[in-house]
mmCIF file of C-alpha atoms in Angstrom:
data_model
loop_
_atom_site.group_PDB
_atom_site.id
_atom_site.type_symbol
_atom_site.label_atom_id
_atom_site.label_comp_id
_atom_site.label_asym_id
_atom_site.label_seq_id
_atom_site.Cartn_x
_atom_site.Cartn_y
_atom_site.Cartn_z
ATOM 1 C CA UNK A 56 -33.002 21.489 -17.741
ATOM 2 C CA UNK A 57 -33.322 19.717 -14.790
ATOM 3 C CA UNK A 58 -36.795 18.311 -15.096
ATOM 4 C CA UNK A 59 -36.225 17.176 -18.412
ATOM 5 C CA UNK A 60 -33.274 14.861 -17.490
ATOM 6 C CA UNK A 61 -35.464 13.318 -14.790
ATOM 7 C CA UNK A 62 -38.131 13.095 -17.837
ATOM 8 C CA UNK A 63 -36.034 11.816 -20.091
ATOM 9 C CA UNK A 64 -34.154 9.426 -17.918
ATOM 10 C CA UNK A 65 -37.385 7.907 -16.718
ATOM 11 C CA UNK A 66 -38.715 7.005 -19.769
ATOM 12 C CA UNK A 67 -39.113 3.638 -20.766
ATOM 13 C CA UNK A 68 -36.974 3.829 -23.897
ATOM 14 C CA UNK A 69 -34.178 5.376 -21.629
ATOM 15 C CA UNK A 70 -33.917 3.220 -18.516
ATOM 16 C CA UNK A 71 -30.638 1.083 -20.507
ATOM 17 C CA UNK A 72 -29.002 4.600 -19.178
ATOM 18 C CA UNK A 73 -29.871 3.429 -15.888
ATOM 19 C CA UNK A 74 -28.531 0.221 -13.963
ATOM 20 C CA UNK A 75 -29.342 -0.280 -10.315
ATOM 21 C CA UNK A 76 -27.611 -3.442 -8.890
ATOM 22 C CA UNK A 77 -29.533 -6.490 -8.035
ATOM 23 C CA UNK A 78 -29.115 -5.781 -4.185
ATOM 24 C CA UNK A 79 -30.178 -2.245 -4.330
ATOM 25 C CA UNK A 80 -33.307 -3.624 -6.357
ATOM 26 C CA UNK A 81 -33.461 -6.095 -3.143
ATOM 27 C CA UNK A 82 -33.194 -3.130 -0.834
ATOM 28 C CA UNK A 83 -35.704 -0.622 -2.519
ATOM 29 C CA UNK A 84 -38.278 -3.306 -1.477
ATOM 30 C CA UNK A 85 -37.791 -3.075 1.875
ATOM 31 C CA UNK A 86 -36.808 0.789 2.185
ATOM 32 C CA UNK A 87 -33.427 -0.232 3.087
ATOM 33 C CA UNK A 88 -31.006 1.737 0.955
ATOM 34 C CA UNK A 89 -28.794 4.525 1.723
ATOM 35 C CA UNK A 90 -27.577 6.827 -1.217
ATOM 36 C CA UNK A 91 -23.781 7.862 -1.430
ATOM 37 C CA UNK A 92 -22.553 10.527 -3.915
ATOM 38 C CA UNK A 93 -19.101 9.792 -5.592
ATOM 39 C CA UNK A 94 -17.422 12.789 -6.092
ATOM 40 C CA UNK A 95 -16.048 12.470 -2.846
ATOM 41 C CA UNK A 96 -14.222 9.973 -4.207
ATOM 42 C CA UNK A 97 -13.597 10.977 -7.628
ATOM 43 C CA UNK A 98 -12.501 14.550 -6.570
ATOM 44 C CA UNK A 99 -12.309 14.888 -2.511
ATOM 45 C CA UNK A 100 -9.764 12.420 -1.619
ATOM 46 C CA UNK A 101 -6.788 10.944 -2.723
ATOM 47 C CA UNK A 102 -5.923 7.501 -3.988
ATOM 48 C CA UNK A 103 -5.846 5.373 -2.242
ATOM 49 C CA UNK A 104 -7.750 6.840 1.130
ATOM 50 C CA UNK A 105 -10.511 7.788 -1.245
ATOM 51 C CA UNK A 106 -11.075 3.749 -1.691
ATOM 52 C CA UNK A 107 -10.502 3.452 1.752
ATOM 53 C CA UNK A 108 -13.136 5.572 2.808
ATOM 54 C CA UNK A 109 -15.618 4.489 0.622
ATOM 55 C CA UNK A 110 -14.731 0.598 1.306
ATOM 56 C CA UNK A 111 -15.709 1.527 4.943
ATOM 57 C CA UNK A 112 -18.702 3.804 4.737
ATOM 58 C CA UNK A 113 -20.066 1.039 2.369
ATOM 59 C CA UNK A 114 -19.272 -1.517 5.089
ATOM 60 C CA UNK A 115 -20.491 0.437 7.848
ATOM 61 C CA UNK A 116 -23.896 0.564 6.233
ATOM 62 C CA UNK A 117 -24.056 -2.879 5.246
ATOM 63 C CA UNK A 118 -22.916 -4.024 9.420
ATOM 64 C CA UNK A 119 -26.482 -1.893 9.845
ATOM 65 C CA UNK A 120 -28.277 -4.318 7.535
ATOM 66 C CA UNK A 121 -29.157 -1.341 4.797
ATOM 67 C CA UNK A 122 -28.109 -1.734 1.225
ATOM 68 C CA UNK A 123 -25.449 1.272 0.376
ATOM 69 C CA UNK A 124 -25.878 2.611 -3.329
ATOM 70 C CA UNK A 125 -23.019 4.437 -4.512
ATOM 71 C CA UNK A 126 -23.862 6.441 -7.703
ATOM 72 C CA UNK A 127 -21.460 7.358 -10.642
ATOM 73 C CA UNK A 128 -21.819 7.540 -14.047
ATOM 74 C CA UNK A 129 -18.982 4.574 -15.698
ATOM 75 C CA UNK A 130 -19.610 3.307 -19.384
ATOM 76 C CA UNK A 131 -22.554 4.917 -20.353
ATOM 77 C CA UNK A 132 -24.997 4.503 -17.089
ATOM 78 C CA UNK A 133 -25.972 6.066 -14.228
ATOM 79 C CA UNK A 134 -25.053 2.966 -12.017
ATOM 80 C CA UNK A 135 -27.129 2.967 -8.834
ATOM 81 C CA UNK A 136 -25.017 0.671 -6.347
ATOM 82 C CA UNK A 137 -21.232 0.063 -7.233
ATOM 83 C CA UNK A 138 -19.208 -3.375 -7.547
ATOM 84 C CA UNK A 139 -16.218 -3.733 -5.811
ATOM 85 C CA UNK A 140 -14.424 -3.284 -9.257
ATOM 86 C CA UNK A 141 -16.649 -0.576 -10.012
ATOM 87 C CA UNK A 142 -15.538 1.288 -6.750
ATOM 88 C CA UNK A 143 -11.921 1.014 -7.645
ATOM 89 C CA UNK A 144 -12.444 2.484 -11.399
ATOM 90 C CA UNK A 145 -13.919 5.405 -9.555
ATOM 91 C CA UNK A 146 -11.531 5.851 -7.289
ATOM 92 C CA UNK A 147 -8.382 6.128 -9.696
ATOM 93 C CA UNK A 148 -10.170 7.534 -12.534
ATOM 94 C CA UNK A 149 -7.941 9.814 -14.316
ATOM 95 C CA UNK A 150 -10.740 11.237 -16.224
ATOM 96 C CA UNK A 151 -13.220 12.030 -13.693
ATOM 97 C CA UNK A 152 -15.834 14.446 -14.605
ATOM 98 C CA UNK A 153 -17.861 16.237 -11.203
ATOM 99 C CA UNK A 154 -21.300 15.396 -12.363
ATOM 100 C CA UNK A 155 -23.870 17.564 -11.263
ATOM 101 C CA UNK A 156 -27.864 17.843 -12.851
ATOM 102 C CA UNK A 157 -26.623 20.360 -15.270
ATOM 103 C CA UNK A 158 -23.749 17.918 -16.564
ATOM 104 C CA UNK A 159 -25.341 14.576 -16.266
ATOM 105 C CA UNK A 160 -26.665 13.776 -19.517
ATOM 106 C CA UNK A 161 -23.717 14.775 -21.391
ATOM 107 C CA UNK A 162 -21.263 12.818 -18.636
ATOM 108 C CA UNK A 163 -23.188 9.540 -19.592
ATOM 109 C CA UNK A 164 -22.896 10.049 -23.275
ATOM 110 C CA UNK A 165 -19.238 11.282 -23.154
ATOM 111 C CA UNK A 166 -18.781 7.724 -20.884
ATOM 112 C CA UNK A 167 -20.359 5.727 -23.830
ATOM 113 C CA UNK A 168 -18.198 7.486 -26.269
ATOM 114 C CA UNK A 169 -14.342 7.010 -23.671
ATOM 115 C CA UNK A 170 -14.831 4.432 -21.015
ATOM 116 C CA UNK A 171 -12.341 6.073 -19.094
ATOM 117 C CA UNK A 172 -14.590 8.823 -18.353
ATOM 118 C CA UNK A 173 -16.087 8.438 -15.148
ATOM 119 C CA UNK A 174 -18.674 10.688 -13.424
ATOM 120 C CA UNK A 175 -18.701 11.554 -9.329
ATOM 121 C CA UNK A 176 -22.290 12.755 -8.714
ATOM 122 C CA UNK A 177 -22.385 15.619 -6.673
ATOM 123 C CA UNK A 178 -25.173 16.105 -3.838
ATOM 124 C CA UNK A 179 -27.558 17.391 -6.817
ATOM 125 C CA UNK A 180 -26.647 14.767 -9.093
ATOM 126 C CA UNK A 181 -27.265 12.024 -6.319
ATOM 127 C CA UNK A 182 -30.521 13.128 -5.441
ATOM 128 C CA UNK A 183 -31.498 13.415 -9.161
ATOM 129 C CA UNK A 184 -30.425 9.750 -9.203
ATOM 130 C CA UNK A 185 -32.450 8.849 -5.880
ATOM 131 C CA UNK A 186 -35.518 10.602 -7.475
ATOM 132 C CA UNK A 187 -35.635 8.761 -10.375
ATOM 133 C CA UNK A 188 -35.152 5.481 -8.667
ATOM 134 C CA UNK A 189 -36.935 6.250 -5.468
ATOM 135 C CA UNK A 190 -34.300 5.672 -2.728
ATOM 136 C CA UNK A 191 -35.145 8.223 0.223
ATOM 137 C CA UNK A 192 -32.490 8.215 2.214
ATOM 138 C CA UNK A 193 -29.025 10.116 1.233
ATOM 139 C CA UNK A 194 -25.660 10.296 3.489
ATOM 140 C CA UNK A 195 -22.956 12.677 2.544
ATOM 141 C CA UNK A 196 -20.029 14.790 4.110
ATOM 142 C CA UNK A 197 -21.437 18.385 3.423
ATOM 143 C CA UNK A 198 -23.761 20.217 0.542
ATOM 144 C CA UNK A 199 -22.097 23.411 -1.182
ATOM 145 C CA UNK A 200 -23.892 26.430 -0.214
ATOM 146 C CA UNK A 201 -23.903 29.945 -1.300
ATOM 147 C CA UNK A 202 -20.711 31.714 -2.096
ATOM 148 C CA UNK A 203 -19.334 34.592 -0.280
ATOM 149 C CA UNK A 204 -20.790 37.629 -2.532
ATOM 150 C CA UNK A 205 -23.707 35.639 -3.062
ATOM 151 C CA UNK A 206 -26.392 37.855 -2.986
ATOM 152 C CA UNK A 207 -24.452 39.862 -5.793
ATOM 153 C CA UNK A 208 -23.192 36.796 -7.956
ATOM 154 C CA UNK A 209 -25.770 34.317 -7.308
ATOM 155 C CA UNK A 210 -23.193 31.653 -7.077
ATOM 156 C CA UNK A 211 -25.509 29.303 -5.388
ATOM 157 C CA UNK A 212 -24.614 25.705 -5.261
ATOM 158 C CA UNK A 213 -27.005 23.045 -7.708
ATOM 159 C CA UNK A 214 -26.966 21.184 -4.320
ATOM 160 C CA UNK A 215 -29.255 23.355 -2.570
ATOM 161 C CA UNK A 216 -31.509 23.872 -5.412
ATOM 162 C CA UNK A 217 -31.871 20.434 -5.796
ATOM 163 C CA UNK A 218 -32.443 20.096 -2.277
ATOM 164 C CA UNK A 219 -35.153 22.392 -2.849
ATOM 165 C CA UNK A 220 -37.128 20.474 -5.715
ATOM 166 C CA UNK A 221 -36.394 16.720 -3.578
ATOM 167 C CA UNK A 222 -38.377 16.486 -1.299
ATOM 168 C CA UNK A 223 -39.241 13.051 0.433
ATOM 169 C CA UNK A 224 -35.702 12.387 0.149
ATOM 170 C CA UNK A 225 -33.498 12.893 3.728
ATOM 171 C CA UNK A 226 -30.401 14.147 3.701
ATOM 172 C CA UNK A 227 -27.562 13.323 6.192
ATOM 173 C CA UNK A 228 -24.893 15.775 6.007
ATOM 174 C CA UNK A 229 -22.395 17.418 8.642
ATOM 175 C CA UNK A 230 -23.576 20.594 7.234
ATOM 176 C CA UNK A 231 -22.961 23.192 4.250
ATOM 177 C CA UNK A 232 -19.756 24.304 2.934
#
């Protein structure tokens, strides 16, 4: 499933699913960007310290001179780099979906369809984005892990198979829940 999203997302008849903001463009040509997922905002944190905090990590990147690129899925796209305006829809979305590689092509379609659906990537869902665009550098809180019982259940988080698949791309984390 997984490799066919990146396929079909980085097709040339399916790059109006993808918009990456005029200063990440800027960035990618000097290997300045840092990835950010969203669902820490979307899902982690409530309104309005989940603004907040993604105000300041953006701002904390930027005093660095490196391009941040927020990624979430809002009226149809996979938006690569976030507005101001764009941050705040995230943040008090009522109808935030966790968007993960599994999810992701349904998430945009459902956005095209209701505008108020909005879609935090996860880790996995960032790093498909940062594949497909080519940004190599990805900051987050924490990845998911493996479940207690995992061995048994093989409840393993999408995060660390997509880890698994991405390489080229670093990861920053304080470690795995």
């Amino acid at each position: 499933m997984r490799r066919s999203v990146v396929r079909l997302l980085s097709t040339r008849r399916h790059w109006s699913s993808i918009e990456v903001k005029d200063e990440v463009k800027q960035g990618l040509k000097r290997n300045a960007v840092v990835a950010l997922e969203s669902t820490i905002i979307t899902h982690g944190l409530p309104w309005p310290e989940n603004l907040k905090t993604a105000q300041s990590v953006e701002e904390i990147i930027r005093a660095k001179g490196i391009v941040p690129a927020t990624i979430a899925i809002l009226d149809g796209k996979l938006k690569v780099g976030l507005t101001n305006e764009e941050l705040v829809r995230v943040a008090q979305a009522k109808k935030a979906k966790k968007t993960s590689t599994q999810n992701l092509a349904a998430v945009i379609v459902e956005s095209r369809l209701d505008s108020e659906i909005i879609g935090g990537t996860t880790v996995a869902g960032t790093l498909l984005a940062c594949r497909i665009v080519g940004i190599d550098i990805f900051a987050t809180g924490g990845i998911g892990g493996v479940h207690a019982g995992g061995e048994h259940t093989m409840d393993i988080s999408a995060d660390l198979i997509e880890l698994g698949r991405s390489s080229g791309i670093a990861v920053v984390c304080a470690g795995c829940k």
